[in-house]
Tab-separated table of C-alpha atoms in Angstrom:
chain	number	residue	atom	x	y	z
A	243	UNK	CA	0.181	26.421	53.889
A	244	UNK	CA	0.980	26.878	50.397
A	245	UNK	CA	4.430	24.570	50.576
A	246	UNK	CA	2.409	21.668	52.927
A	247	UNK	CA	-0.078	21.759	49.829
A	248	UNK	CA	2.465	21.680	46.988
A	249	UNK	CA	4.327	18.385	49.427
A	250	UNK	CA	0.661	16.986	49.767
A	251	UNK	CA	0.751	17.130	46.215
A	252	UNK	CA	4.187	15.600	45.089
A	253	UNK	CA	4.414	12.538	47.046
A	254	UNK	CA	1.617	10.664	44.972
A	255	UNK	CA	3.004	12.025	42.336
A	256	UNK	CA	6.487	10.706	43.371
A	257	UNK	CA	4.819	7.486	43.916
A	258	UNK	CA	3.576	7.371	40.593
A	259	UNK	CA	6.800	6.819	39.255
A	260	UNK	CA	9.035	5.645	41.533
A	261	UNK	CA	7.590	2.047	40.637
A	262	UNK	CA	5.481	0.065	37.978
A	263	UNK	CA	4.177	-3.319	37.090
A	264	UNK	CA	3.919	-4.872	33.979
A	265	UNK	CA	0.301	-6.273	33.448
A	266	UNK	CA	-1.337	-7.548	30.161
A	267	UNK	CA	-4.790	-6.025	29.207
A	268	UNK	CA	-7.918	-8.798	28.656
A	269	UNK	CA	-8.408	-8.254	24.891
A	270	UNK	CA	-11.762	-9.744	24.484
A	271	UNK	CA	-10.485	-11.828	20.895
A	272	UNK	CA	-13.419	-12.441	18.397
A	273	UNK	CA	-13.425	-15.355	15.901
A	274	UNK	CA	-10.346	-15.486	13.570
A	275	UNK	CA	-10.967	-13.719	10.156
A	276	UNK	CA	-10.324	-15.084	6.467
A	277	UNK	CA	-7.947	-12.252	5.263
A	278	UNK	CA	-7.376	-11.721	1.756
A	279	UNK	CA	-5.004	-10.075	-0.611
A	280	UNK	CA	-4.631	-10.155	-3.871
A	281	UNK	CA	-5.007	-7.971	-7.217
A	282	UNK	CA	-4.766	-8.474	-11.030
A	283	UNK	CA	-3.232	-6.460	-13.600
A	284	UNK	CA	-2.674	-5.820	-17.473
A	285	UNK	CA	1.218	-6.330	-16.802
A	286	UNK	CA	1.975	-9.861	-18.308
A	287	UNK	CA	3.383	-11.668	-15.030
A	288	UNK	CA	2.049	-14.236	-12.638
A	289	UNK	CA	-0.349	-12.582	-9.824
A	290	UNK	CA	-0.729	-13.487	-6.698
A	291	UNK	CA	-3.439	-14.118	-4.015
A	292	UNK	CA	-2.825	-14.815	-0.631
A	293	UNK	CA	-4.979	-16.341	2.348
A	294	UNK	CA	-4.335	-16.639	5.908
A	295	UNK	CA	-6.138	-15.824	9.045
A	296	UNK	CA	-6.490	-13.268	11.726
A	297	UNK	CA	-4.328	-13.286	14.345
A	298	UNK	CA	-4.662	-12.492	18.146
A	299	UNK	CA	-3.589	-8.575	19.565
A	300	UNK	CA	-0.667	-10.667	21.341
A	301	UNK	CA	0.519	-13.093	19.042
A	302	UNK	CA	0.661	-11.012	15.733
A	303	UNK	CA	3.844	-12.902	14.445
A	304	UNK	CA	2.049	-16.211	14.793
A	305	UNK	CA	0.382	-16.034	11.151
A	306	UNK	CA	-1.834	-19.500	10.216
A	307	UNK	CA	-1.863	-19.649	6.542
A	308	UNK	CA	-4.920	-20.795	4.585
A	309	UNK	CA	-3.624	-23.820	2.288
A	310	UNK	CA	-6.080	-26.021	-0.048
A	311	UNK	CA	-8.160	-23.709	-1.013
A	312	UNK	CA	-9.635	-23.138	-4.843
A	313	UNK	CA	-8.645	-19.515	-6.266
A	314	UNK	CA	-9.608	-18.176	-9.428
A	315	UNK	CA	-10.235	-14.830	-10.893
A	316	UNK	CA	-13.047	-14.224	-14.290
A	317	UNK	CA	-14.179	-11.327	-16.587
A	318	UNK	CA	-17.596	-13.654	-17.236
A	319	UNK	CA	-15.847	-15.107	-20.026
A	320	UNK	CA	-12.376	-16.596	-19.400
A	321	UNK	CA	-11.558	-18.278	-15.993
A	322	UNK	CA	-7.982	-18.006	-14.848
A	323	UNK	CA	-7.141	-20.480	-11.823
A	324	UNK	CA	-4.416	-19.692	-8.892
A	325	UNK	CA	-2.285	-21.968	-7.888
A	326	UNK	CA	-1.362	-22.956	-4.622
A	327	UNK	CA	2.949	-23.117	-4.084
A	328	UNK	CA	4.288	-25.794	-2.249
A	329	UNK	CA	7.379	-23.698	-1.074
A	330	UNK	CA	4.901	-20.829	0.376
A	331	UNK	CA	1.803	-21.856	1.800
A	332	UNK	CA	-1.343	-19.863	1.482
A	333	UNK	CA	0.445	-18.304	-1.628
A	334	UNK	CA	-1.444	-18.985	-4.709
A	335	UNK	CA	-0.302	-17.530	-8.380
A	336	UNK	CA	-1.352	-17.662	-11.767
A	337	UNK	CA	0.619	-18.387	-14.782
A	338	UNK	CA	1.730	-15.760	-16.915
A	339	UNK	CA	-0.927	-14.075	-18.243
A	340	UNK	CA	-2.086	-10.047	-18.709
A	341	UNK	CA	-5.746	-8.628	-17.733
A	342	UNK	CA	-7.256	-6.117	-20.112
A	343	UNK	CA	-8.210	-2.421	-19.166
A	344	UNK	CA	-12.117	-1.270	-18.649
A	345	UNK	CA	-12.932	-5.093	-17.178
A	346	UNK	CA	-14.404	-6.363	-14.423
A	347	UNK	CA	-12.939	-9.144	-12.625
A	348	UNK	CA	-14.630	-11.521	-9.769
A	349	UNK	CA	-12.269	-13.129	-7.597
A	350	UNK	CA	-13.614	-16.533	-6.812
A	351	UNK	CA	-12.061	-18.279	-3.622
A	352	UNK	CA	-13.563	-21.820	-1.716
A	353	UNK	CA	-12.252	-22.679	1.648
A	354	UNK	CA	-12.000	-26.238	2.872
A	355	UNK	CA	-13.250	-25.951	6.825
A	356	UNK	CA	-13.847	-28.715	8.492
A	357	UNK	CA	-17.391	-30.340	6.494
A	358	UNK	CA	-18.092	-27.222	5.355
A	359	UNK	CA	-16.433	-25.290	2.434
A	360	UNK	CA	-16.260	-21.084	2.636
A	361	UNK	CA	-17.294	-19.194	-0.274
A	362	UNK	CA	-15.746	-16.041	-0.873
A	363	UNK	CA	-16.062	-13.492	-3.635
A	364	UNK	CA	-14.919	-9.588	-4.470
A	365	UNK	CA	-15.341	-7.735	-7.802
A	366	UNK	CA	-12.830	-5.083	-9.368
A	367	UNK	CA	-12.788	-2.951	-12.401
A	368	UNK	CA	-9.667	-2.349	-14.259
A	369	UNK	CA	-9.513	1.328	-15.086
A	370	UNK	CA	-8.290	2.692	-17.904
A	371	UNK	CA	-4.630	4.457	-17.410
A	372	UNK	CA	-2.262	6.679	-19.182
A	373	UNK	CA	-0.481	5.968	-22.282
A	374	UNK	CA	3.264	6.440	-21.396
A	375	UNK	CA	5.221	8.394	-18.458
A	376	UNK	CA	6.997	11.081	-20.491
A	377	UNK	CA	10.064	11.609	-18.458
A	378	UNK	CA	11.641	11.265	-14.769
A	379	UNK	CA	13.049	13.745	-13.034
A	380	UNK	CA	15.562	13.694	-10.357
A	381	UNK	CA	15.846	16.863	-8.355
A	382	UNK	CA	17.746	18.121	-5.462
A	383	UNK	CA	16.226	19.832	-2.535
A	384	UNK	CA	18.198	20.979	0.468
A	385	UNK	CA	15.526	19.845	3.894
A	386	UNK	CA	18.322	20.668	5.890
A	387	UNK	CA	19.594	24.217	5.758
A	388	UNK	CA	21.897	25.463	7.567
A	389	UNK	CA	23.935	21.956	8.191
A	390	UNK	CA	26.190	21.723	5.083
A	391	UNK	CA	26.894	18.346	6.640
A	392	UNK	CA	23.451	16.459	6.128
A	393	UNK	CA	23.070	14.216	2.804
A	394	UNK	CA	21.528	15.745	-0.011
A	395	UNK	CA	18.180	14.973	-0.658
A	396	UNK	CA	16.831	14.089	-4.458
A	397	UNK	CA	13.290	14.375	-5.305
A	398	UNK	CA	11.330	12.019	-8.047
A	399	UNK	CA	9.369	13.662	-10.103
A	400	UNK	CA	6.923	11.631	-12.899
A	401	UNK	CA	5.977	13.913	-15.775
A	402	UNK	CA	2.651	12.961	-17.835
A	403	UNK	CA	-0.817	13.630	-19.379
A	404	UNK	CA	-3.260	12.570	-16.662
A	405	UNK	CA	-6.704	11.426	-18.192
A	406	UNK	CA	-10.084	13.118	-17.420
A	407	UNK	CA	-11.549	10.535	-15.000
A	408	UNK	CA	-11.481	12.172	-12.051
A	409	UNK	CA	-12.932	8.783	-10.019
A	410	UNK	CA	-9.372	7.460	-11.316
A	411	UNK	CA	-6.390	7.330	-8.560
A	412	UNK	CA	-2.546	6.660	-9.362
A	413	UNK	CA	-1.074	4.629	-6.961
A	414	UNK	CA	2.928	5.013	-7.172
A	415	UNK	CA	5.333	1.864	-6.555
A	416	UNK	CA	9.147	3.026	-7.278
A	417	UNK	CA	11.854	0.082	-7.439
A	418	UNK	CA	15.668	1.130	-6.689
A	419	UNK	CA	17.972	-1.070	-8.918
A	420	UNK	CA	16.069	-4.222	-8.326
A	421	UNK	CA	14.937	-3.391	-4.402
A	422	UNK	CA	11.172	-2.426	-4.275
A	423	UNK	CA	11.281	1.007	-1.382
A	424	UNK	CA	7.459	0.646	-1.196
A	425	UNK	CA	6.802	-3.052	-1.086
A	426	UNK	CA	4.277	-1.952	2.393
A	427	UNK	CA	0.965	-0.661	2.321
A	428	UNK	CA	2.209	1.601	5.195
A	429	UNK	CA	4.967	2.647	2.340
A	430	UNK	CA	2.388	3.095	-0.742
A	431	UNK	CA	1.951	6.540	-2.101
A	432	UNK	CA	-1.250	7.459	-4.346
A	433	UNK	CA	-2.311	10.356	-6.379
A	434	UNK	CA	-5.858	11.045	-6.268
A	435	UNK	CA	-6.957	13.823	-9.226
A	436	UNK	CA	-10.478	14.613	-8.215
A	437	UNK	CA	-9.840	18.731	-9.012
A	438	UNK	CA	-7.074	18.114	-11.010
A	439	UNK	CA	-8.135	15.340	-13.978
A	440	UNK	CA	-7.423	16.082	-17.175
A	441	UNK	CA	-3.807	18.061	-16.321
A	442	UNK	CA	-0.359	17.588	-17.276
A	443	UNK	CA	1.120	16.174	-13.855
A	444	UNK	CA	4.040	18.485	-12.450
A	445	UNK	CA	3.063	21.194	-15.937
A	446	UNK	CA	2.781	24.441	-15.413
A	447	UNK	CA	-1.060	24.877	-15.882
A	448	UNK	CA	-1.160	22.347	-12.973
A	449	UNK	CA	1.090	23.752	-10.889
A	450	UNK	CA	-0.595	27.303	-11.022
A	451	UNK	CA	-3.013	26.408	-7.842
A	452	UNK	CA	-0.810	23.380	-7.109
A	453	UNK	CA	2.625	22.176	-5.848
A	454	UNK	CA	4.836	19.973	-7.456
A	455	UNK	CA	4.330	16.575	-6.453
A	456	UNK	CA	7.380	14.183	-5.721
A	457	UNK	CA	6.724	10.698	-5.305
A	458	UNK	CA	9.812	9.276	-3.711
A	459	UNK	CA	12.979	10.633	-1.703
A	460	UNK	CA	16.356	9.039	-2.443
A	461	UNK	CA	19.538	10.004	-0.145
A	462	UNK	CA	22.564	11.683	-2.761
A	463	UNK	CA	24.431	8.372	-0.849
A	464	UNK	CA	22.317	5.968	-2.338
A	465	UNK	CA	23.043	7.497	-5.454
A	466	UNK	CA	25.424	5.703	-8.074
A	467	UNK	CA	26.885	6.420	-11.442
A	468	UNK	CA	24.320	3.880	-13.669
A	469	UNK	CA	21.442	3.225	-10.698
A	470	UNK	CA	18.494	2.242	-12.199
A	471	UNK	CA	15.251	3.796	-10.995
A	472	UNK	CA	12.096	2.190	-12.183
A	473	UNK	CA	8.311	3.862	-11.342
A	474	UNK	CA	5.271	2.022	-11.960
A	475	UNK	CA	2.347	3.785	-11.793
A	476	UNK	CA	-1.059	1.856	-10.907
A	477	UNK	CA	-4.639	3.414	-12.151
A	478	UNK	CA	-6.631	2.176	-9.033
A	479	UNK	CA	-10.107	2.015	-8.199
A	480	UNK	CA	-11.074	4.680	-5.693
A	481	UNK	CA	-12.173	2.002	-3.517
A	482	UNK	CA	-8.820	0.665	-3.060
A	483	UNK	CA	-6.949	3.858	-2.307
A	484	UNK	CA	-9.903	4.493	0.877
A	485	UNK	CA	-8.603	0.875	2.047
A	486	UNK	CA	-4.854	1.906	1.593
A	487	UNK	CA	-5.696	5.244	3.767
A	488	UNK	CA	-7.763	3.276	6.458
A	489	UNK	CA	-4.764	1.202	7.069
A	490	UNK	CA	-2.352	3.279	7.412
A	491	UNK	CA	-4.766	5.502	9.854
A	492	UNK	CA	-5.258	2.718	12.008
A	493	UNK	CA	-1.949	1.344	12.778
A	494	UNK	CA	-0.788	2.203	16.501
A	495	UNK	CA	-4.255	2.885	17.188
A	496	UNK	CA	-5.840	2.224	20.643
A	497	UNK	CA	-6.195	-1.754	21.451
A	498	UNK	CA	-8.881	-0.993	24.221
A	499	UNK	CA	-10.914	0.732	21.254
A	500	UNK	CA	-11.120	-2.973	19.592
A	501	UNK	CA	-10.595	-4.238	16.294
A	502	UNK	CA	-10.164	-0.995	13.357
A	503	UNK	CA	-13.377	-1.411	12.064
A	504	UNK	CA	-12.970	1.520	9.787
A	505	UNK	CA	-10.814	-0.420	7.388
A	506	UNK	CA	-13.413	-1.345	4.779
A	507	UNK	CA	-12.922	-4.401	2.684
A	508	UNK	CA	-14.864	-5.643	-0.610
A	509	UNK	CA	-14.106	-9.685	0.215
A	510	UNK	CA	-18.104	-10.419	0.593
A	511	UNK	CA	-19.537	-11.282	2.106
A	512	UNK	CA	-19.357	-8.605	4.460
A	513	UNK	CA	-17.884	-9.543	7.759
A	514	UNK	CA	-16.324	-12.535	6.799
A	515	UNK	CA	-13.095	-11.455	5.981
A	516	UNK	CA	-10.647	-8.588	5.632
A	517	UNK	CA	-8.429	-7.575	2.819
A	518	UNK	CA	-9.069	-6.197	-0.626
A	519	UNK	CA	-8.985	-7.603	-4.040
A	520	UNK	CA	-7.680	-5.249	-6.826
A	521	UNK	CA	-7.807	-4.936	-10.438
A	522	UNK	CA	-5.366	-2.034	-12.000
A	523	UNK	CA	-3.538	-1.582	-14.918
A	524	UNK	CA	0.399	-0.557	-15.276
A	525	UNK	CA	3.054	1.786	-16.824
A	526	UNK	CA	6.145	1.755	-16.420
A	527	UNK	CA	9.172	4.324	-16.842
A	528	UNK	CA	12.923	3.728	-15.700
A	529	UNK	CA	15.717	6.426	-15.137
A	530	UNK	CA	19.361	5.799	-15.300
A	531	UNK	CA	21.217	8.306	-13.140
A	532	UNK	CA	23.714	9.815	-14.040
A	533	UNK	CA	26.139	12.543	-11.862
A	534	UNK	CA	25.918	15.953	-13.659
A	535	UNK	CA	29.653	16.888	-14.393
């Protein structure tokens, strides 16, 4: 009885997959969104907004672009305008021009639709941030033991005073030669201090409870006699970091479980669009490597 039961049990099983059909799921699709992206800084450079709309669960590479619209960004005082590019629609830039630190800014944006025009606003404050990144360090560590033939890995390690804030959050962006290697939100790293505000970053009072903390990984292959590392290191609002960590928490997520409404936004008003505008302010600290002799 016991083999007739284990037979009984295999042929659906057998069945299962000995053949298959391709079928797409009915994704009930809501009304496209207004997504937004955009931030503004204290570096002296041209910042960027840009608009487009939601797409459908099947057709994510079909991307409309929102074009004609008004973008501007204020403190309450001076009003900086965005402007549209004609070789990248939905693109929108300001001239060259630096925020200042401990501001709040209002993004302002007005979308042509139809009759009707779309009025969409977010605020940011501009943190304060660090005075200077002390030094960079560059530091082997073998993930691979045992196989002599593996590349070597180096470690980036940033060295400075952090401030007391502990509501204040690094966010890390590290450019290789002139190739960004976290140009994704997906890619972004961040350094959130609550605990540890107020310590030297990678010092040894820090490190008593803590572990050192690299923010990139660079292959000893990629490594070249002059290669110019650059780190720029963001002092976010905590808001924004949340948003960073809901979106990289909901990609390959469930489609049947709808849209991931757990990635907040502050575009208001609420449930209009999706995105995040930023404020932040910058340093900056570059490395030149050089092979130890």
């Amino acid at each position: 009885m016991k083999k007739l039961t284990y037979l009984i049990l295999l042929i659906p099983l057998l069945a299962l997959f000995a053949c298959h059909e391709d079928f797409m799921i009915d994704l009930e699709e809501g009304e496209p969104l207004i997504g937004v992206e955009g931030s503004f800084t204290d570096e002296y450079k041209r910042h960027e907004v840009i608009l487009s709309y939601t797409s459908e669960f099947y057709n994510a590479d079909e991307i409309k672009m929102i074009t004609g619209a008004r973008v501007v960004v204020t403190d309450g005082v001076d009003t900086i305008p965005y402007i549209e590019q004609l070789d990248q629609p939905g693109h929108y830039l300001t001239d060259s021009i630096a925020g200042h630190k401990n501001t709040t800014y209002r993004l302002l944006v007005d979308i042509p639709e139809g009759d009707e025009t779309v009025h969409l606003w977010a605020e940011s404050f501009m943190n304060d941030n660090i005075e200077e990144i002390d030094s960079l360090v560059l530091k082997t560590n073998n993930m691979f033991p045992g196989m002599p033939w593996m590349d070597t890995i180096y470690l980036l390690y940033p060295y400075f005073q952090s401030l007391p804030d502990p509501s204040i959050v690094y966010m890390i962006k590290v450019t290789e030669d002139t190739i960004p290697q976290n140009d994704t939100l997906l890619q972004v790293n961040t350094i959130p201090m609550a605990g540890y505000a107020g310590y030297y970053v990678n010092g040894p009072e820090m490190l008593e409870d803590n572990m050192e903390i690299p923010v990139c990984m660079i292959f000893e292959s990629q490594l070249y006699d002059g290669k110019l590392i650059r780190l720029d290191l963001y002092s976010i609002p905590y808001d924004y970091m949340i948003f960073i960590y809901s979106v990289k928490m909901s990609m390959g997520s469930n489609p049947l479980l709808g849209p991931p409404t757990n990635v907040p936004t502050n575009i208001q008003p609420q449930g209009t669009a999706v995105g995040f505008f930023y404020a932040a302010s910058v340093v900056s600290k570059e490395l030149i490597y050089h092979p130890k002799e």
